[in-house]
Coordinates of C-alpha atoms in Angstrom, one line a residue:
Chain E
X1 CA 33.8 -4.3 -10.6
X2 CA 35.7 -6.0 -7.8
X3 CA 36.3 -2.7 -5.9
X4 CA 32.3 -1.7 -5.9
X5 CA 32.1 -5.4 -4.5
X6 CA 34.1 -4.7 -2.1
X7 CA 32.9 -1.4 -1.1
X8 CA 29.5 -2.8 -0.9
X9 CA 30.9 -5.7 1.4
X10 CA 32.8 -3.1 3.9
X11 CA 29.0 -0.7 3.5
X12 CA 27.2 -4.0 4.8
X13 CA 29.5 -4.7 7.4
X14 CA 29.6 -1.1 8.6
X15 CA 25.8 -1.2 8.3
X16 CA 25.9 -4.6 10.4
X17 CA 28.4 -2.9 13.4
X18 CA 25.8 0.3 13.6
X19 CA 22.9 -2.0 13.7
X20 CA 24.8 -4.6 16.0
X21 CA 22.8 -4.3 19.0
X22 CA 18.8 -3.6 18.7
X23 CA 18.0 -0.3 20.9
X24 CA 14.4 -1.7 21.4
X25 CA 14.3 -2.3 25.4
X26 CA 13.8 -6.2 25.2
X27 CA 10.9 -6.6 27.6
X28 CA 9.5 -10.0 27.8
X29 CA 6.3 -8.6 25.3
X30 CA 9.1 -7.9 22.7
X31 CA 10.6 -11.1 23.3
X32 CA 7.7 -13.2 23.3
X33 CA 6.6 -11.3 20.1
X34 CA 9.8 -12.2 18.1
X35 CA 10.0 -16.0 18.8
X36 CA 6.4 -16.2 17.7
X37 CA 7.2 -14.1 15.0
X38 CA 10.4 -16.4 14.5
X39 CA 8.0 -19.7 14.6
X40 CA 5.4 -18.3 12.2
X41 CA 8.2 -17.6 9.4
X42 CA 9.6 -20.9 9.7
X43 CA 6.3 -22.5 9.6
X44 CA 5.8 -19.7 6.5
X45 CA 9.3 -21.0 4.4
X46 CA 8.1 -24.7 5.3
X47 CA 5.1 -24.5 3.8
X48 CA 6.7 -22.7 0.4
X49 CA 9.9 -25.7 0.5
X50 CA 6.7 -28.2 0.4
X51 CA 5.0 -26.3 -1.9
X52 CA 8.9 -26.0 -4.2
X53 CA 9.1 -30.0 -3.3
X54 CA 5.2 -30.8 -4.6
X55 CA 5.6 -28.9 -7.9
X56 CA 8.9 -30.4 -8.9
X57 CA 7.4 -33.8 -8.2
Chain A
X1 CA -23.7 42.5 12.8
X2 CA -22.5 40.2 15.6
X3 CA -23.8 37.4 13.5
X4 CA -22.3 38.0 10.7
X5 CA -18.9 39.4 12.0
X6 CA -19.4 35.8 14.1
X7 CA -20.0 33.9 10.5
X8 CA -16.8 35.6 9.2
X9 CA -14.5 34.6 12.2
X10 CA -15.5 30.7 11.7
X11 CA -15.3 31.2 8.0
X12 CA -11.7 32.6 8.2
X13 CA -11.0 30.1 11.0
X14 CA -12.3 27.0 9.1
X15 CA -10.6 28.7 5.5
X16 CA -7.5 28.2 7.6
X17 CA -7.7 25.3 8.7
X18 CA -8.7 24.0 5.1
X19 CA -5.4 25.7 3.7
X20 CA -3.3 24.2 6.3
X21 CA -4.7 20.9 6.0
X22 CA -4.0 20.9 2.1
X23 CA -0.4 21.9 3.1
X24 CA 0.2 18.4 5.1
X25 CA -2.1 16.4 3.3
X26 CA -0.5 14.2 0.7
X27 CA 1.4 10.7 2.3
X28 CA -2.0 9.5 4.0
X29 CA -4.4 9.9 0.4
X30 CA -1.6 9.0 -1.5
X31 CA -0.3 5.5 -0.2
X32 CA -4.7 5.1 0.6
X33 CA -5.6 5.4 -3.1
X34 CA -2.6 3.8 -4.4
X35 CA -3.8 0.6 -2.4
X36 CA -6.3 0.5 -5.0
X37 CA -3.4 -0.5 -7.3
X38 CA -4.0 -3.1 -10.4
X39 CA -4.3 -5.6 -8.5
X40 CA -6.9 -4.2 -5.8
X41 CA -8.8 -3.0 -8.8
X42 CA -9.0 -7.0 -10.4
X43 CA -10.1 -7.9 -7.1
X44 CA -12.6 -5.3 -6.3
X45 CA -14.3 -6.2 -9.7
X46 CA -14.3 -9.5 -9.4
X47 CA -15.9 -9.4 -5.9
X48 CA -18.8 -7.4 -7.4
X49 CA -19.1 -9.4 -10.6
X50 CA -19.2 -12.5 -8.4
X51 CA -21.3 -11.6 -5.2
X52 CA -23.5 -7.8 -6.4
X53 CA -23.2 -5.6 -3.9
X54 CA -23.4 -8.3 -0.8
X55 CA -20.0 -7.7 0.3
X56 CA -20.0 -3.7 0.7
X57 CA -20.2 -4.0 4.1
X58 CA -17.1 -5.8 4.3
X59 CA -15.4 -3.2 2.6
X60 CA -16.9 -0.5 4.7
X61 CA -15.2 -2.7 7.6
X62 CA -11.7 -2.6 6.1
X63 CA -12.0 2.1 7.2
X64 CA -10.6 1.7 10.3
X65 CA -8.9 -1.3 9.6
X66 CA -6.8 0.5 7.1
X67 CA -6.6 3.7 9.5
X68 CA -5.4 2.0 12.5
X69 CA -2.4 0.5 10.8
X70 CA -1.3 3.4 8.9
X71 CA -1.8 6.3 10.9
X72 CA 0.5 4.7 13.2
X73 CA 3.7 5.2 10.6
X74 CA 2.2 8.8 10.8
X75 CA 3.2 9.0 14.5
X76 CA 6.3 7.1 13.9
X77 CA 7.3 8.6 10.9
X78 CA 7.0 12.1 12.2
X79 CA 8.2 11.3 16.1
X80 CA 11.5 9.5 14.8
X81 CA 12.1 11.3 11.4
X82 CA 13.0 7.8 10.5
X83 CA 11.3 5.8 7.6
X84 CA 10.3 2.0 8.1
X85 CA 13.5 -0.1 7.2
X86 CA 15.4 1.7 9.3
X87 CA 13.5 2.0 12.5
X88 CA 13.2 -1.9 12.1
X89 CA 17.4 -1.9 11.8
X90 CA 17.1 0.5 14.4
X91 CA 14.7 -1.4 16.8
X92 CA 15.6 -4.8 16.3
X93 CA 19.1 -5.1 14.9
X94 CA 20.2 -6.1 11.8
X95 CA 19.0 -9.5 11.2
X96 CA 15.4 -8.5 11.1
X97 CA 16.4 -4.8 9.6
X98 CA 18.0 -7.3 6.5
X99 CA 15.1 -9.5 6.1
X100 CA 12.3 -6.7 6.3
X101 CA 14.9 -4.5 3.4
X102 CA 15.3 -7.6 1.3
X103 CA 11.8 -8.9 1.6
X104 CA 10.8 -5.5 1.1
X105 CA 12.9 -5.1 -2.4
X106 CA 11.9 -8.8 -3.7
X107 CA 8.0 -7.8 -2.8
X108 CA 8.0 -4.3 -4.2
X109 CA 9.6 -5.3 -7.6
X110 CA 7.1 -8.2 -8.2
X111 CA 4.3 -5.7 -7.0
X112 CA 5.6 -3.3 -9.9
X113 CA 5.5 -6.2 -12.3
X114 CA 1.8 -6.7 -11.8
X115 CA 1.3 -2.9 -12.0
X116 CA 3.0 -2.7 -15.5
X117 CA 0.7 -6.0 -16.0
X118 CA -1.9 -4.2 -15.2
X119 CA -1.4 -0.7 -17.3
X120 CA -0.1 -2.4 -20.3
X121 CA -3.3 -4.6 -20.5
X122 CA -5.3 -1.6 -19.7
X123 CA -4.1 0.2 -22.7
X124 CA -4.3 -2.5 -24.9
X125 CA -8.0 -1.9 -24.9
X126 CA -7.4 1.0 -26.7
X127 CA -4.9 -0.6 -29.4
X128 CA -1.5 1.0 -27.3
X129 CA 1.4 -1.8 -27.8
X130 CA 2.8 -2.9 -24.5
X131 CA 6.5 -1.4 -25.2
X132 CA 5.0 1.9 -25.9
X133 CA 2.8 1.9 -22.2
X134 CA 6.0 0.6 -20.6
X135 CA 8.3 3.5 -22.5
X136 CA 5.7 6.1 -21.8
X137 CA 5.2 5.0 -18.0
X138 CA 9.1 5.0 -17.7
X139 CA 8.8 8.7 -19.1
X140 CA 6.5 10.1 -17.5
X141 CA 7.7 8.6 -13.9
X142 CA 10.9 9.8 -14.7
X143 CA 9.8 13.5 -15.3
X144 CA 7.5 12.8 -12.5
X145 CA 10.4 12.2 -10.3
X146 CA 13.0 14.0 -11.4
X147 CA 12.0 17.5 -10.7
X148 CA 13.4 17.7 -7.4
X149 CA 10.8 18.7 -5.2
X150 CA 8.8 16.4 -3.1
X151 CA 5.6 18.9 -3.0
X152 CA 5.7 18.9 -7.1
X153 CA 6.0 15.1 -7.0
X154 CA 2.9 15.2 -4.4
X155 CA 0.9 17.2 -6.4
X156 CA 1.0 15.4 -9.2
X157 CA 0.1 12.0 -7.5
X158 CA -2.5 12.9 -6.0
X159 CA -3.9 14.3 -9.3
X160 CA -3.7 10.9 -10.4
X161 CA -5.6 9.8 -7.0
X162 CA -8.4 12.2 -8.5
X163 CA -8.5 10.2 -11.8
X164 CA -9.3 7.0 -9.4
X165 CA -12.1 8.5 -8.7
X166 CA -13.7 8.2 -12.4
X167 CA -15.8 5.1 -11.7
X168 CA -17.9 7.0 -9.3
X169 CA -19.3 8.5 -12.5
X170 CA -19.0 5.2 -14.3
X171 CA -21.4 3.3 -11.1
X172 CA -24.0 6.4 -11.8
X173 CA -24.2 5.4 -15.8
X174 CA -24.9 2.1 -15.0
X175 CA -27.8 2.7 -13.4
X176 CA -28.1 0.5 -10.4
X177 CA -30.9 0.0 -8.0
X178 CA -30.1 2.2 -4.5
X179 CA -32.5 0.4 -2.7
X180 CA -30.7 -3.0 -3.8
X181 CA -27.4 -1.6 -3.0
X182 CA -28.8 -0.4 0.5
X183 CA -30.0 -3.6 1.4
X184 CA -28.1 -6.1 0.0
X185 CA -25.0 -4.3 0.4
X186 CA -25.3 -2.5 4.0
X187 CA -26.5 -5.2 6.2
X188 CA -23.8 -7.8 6.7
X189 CA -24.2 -11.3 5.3
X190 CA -22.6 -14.4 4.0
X191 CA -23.6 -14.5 0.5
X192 CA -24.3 -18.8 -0.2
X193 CA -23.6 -18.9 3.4
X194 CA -19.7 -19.2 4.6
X195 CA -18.2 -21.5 2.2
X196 CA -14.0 -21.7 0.9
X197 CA -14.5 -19.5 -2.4
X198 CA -16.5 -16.8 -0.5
X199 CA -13.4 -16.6 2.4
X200 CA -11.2 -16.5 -0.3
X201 CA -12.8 -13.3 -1.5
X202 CA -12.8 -12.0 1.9
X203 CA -9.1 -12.4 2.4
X204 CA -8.3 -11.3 -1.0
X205 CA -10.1 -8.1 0.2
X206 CA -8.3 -7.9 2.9
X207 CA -4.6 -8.8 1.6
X208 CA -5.5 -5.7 -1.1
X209 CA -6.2 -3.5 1.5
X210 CA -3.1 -3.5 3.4
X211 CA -0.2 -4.1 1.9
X212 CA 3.3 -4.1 3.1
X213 CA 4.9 -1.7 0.7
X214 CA 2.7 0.9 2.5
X215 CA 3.7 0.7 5.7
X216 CA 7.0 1.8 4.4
X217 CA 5.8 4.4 1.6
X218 CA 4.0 6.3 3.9
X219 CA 6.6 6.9 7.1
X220 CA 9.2 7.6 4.7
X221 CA 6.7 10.2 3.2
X222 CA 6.2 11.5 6.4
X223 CA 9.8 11.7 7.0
X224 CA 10.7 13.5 3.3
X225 CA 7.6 15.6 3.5
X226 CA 9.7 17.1 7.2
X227 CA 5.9 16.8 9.1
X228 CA 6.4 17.1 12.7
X229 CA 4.8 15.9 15.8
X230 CA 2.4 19.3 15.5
X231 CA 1.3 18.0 12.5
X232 CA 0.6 14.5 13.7
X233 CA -3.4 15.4 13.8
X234 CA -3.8 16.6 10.2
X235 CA -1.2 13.2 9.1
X236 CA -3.7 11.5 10.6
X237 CA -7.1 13.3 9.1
X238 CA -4.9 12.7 6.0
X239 CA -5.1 9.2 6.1
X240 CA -8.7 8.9 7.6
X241 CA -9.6 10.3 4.7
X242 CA -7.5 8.6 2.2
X243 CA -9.0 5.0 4.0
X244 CA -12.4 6.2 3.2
X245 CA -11.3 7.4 -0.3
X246 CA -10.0 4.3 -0.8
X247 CA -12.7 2.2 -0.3
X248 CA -15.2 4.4 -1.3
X249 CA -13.9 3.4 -5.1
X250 CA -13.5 0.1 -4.3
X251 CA -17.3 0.4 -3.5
X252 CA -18.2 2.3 -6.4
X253 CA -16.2 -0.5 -8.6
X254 CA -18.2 -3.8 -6.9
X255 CA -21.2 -1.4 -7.9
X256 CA -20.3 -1.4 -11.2
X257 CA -19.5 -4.7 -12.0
X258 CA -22.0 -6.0 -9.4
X259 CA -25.0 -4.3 -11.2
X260 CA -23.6 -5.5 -14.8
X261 CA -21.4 -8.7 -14.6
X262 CA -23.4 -10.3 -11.9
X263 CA -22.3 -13.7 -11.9
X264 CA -19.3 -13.7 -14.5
X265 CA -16.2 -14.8 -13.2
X266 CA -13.5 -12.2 -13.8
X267 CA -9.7 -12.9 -13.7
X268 CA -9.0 -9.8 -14.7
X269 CA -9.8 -6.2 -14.4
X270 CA -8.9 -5.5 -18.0
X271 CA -11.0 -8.7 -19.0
X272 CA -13.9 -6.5 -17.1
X273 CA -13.7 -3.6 -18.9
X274 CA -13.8 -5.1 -21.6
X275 CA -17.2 -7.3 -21.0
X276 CA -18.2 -4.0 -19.4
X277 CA -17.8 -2.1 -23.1
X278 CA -20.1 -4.6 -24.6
X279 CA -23.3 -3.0 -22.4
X280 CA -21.7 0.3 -21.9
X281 CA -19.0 1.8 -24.2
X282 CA -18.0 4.9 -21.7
X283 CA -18.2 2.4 -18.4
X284 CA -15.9 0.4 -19.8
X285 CA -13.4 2.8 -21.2
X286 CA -13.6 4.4 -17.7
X287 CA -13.0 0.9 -16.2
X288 CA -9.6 0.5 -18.6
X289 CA -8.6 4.3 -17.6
X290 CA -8.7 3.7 -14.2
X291 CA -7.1 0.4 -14.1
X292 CA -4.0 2.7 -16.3
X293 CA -4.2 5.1 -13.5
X294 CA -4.3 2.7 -10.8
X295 CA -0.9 0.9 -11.6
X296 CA 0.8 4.2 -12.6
X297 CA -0.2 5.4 -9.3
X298 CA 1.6 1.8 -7.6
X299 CA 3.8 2.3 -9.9
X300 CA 5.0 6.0 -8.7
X301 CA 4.4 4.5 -5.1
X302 CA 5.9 1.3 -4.8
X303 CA 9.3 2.3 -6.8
X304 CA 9.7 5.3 -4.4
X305 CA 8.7 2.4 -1.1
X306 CA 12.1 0.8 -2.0
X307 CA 14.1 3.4 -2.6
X308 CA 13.9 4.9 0.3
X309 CA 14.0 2.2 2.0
X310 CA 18.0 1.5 0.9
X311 CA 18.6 4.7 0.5
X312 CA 18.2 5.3 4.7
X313 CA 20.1 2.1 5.8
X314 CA 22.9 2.6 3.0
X315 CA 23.1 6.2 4.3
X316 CA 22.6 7.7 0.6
X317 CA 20.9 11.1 -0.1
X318 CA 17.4 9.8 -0.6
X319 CA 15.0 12.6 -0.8
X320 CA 12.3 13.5 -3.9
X321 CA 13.9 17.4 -2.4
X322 CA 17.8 16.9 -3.9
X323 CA 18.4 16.4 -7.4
X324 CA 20.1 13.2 -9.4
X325 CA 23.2 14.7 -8.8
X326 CA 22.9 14.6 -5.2
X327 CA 20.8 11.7 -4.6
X328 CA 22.6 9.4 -7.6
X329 CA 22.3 5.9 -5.7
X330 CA 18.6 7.0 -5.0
X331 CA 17.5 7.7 -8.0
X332 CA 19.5 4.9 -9.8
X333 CA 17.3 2.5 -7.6
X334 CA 14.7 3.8 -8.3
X335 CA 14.8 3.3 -12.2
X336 CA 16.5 -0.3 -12.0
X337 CA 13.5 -1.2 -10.4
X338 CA 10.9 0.2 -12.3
X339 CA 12.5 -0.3 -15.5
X340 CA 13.7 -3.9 -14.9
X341 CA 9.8 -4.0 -13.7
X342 CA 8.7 -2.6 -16.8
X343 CA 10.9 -5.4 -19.0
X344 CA 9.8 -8.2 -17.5
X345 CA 6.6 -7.9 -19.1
X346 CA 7.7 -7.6 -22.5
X347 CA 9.8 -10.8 -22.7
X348 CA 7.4 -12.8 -24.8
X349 CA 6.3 -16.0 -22.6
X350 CA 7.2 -14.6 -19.3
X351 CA 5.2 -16.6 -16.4
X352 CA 2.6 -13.4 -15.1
X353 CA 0.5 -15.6 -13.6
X354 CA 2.9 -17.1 -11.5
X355 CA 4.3 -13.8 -10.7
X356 CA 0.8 -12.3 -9.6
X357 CA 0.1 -15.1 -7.6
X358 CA 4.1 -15.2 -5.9
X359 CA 3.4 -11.6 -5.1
X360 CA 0.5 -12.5 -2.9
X361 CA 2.7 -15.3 -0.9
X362 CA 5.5 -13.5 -0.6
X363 CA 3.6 -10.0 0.8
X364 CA 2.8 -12.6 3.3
X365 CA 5.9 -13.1 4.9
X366 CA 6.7 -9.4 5.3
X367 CA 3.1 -8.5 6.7
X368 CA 3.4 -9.9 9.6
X369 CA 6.9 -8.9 10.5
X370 CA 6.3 -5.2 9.8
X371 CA 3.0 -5.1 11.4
X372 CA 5.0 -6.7 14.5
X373 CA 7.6 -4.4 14.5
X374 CA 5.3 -1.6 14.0
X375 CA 3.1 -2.1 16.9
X376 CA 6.4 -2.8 19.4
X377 CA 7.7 0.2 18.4
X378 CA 4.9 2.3 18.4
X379 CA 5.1 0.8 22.2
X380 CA 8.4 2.3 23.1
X381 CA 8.2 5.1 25.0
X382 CA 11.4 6.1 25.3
X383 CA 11.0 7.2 21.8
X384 CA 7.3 8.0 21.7
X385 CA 7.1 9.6 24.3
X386 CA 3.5 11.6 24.5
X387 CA 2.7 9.5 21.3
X388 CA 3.1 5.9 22.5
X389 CA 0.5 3.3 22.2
X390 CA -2.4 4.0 24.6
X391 CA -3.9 0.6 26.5
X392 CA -7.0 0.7 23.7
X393 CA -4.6 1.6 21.0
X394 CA -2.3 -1.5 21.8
X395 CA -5.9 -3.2 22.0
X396 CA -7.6 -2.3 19.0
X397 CA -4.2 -2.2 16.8
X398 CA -3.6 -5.5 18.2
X399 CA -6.5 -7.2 17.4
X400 CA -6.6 -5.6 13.8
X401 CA -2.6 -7.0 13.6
X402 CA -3.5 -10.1 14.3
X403 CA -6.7 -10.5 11.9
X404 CA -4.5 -9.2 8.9
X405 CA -1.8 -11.8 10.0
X406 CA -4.3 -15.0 10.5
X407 CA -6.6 -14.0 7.1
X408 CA -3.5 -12.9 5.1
X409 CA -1.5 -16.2 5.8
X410 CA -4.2 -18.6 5.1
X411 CA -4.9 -16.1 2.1
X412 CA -0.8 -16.8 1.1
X413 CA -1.9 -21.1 1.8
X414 CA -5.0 -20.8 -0.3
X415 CA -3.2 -19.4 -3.2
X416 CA -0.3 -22.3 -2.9
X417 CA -2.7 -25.0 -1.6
X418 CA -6.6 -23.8 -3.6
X419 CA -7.7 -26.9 -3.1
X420 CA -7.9 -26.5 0.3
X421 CA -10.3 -23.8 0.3
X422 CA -12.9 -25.4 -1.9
X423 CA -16.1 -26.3 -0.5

């Protein structure tokens, strides 16, 4: 059990090295497009955390 | 004679082109008329059964709308040979790779709940327990699955698309008025004029029509179907057609209920065939058949969406073409989540409501993003080349992108917040 943990740790981490840098040329479009992107899922999750808050209430 | 050797030279020319069509067709009418899953089918009746046929042409709309979005993983898929997931850890690294794969996994497995919500109630119409529909469903998906071709596994889905299309019959034996359905239902209008409960419909429409799962399903189909960039025109016939095929039963479904539960409010789709058996015995058993069909079709769809998905960032074997004991962790996924899927209904007291409704919020977090993602990369040329995003593409995709992501957000609000939607 602890050894497929940990081969599923190092398999993340390998996955996160490959995947390190995005090969997407970062024009200012693609820039501007994940900060919004950014800003609508916070906005998203804050919404659901008030939603969470309201139905424990 | 130079007519008819003429008329024999377009006949064998259009013969072939017919029999190479039906060799790519498949991803694009597949993922189209799997859209119409349980869920699309609840909402699609209850749309009729509240509004007639008023809101046809709003459907007729959602053609291109569902074209434009996903004959672009088409090009994708068959440019990069690269499904969804991993073009997104590709693109934009692995933060937005990880939440688009785990958003993706927690989306598709409560998708697969409401689809096993959907068959089992379906079937209960016709006195089948719900641990038989899930053992049988589990069965048959399996053999489905199992025999280690893709074209079999093709095949045999869209057979089951074919089955969707039994309420076209089922519209006809209700008799409905054509000339009511012509002019209610083709010119555009508000029904009660623009009001909270009518825009909920609308966006419900909408957030049925284009779902997250199938941005994924389909490029990954692409990709395990090997269709290259030649192919790219008949991918995306394929899904023109499957976007008309697709709403061209979710027509024939508000006809149904729209000629014969005008006015009933319907939670369910297996609540409507069930009213709809009262008036009409066969319409209604067609109505509880292709509800069935409908979620085995998500079912096969949405199980394969996330599969995939892991299987090309973990680097497993993860094609429908090699056999369990190639492709172990692939197939493995693939029945954890549909069987876990399939359990969660059974457990006496288990919160399906809430589910249904958490599907719809959650879908709307990973809309957006993959629509996003989708149109930037469909913008890179250095991997597009020739079949990058032209100025009107980026236009027209753009706009559509942004539609879904406004309507389907304050669709995700409405469902946390209904108040605020009520006139």
């Amino acid at each position: 059990m602890s050894n497929s943990l940990m081969r599923l740790v190092r398999k993340i981490g390998e996955i996160n090295h490959r995947y390190r840098t995005p090969r997407i040329a970062m024009s200012s479009g693609v820039k501007i497009s994940l900060m919004a992107l950014r800003f609508y899922l916070l906005f998203l999750v804050s919404v659901m955390v008030y939603k969470f808050v309201l139905l424990l209430k | 004679m130079n007519f008819f050797s003429k008329l024999y030279y377009r006949f064998r020319k259009m013969w072939k082109a017919i029999r190479l069509y039906l060799i790519i067709a498949g991803p694009g009418i597949v993922v189209m008329v799997a859209d119409n899953d349980a869920g699309g089918i609840t909402t699609y009746a209850a749309t009729g059964a509240k509004y007639g046929y008023s809101l046809i042409w709003f459907l007729l709309i959602l053609i291109p709308v569902a074209y434009y979005v996903q004959e672009m993983t088409v090009r994708l898929g068959a440019v990069t040979k690269r499904g969804h997931a991993e073009a997104i850890f590709d693109g934009f690294g692995a933060f937005w790779g990880w939440f688009s794969l785990i958003d993706l996994m927690i989306v598709d497995w409560l998708t697969l709940v409401t689809e096993f919500i959907g068959m089992t109630s379906a079937l209960a119409i016709f006195g089948v327990p719900p641990w038989l529909t899930v053992l049988g469903v589990c069965a048959l998906l399996a053999v489905i699955v199992l025999n280690g071709r893709y074209w079999t596994w093709e095949k045999i889905a869209l057979l089951f698309c074919a089955l969707n299309l039994i309420y076209i019959p089922g519209a006809f034996m209700v008799h409905p008025s054509v000339s009511d359905i012509f002019r209610e239902g083709f010119v555009p209008n508000f029904p009660g004029g623009m009001n909270g409960e009518l825009f909920f419909f609308l966006m419900a429409n909408i957030g049925t029509t284009i779902a997250p799962w199938m941005l994924f399903f389909q490029q990954s189909a692409v990709v395990d179907k090997g269709m290259l960039e030649k192919d790219i025109p008949w991918g995306k016939f394929d899904t023109l057609l499957g976007s008309a095929l697709t709403i061209l039963v979710a027509v024939f479904i508000v006809i149904v209920t729209g000629t014969v539960l005008k006015g009933v409010d319907i939670d369910s789709a297996s609540q409507a065939a069930e009213l709809l058996m009262k008036s009409n015995h066969w319409v209604g058993t067609f109505m509880a058949i292709g509800l069935f069909d409908a979620g085995l079709l998500g079912a096969i769809c949405i199980s394969l969406a996330s599969s995939w998905a892991f299987g090309e960032i973990f680097g497993w074997a993860h094609s429908l073409n090699q056999k369990i004991k190639e492709a172990r962790w692939f197939y493995a996924s693939y029945f954890f989540t549909l069987i876990t899927a399939g359990l969660v209904v059974l457990i006496p007291g288990a919160p399906l409501i809430l589910i249904t409704l958490f599907v719809q919020v959650i879908a709307v977090t990973l809309l957006p993003a993959a629509l996003v993602f989708l149109i930037l990369l469909l913008n890179d040329r250095r991997t597009m080349g020739e079949y990058c995003n032209k100025p009107w593409q980026n236009w027209v995709g753009g706009f559509i992108v942004l539609s879904i992501v406004v309507l389907s957000s304050l669709y995700g609000i409405s469902v946390m917040f209904p108040s605020l939607f009520q006139s």
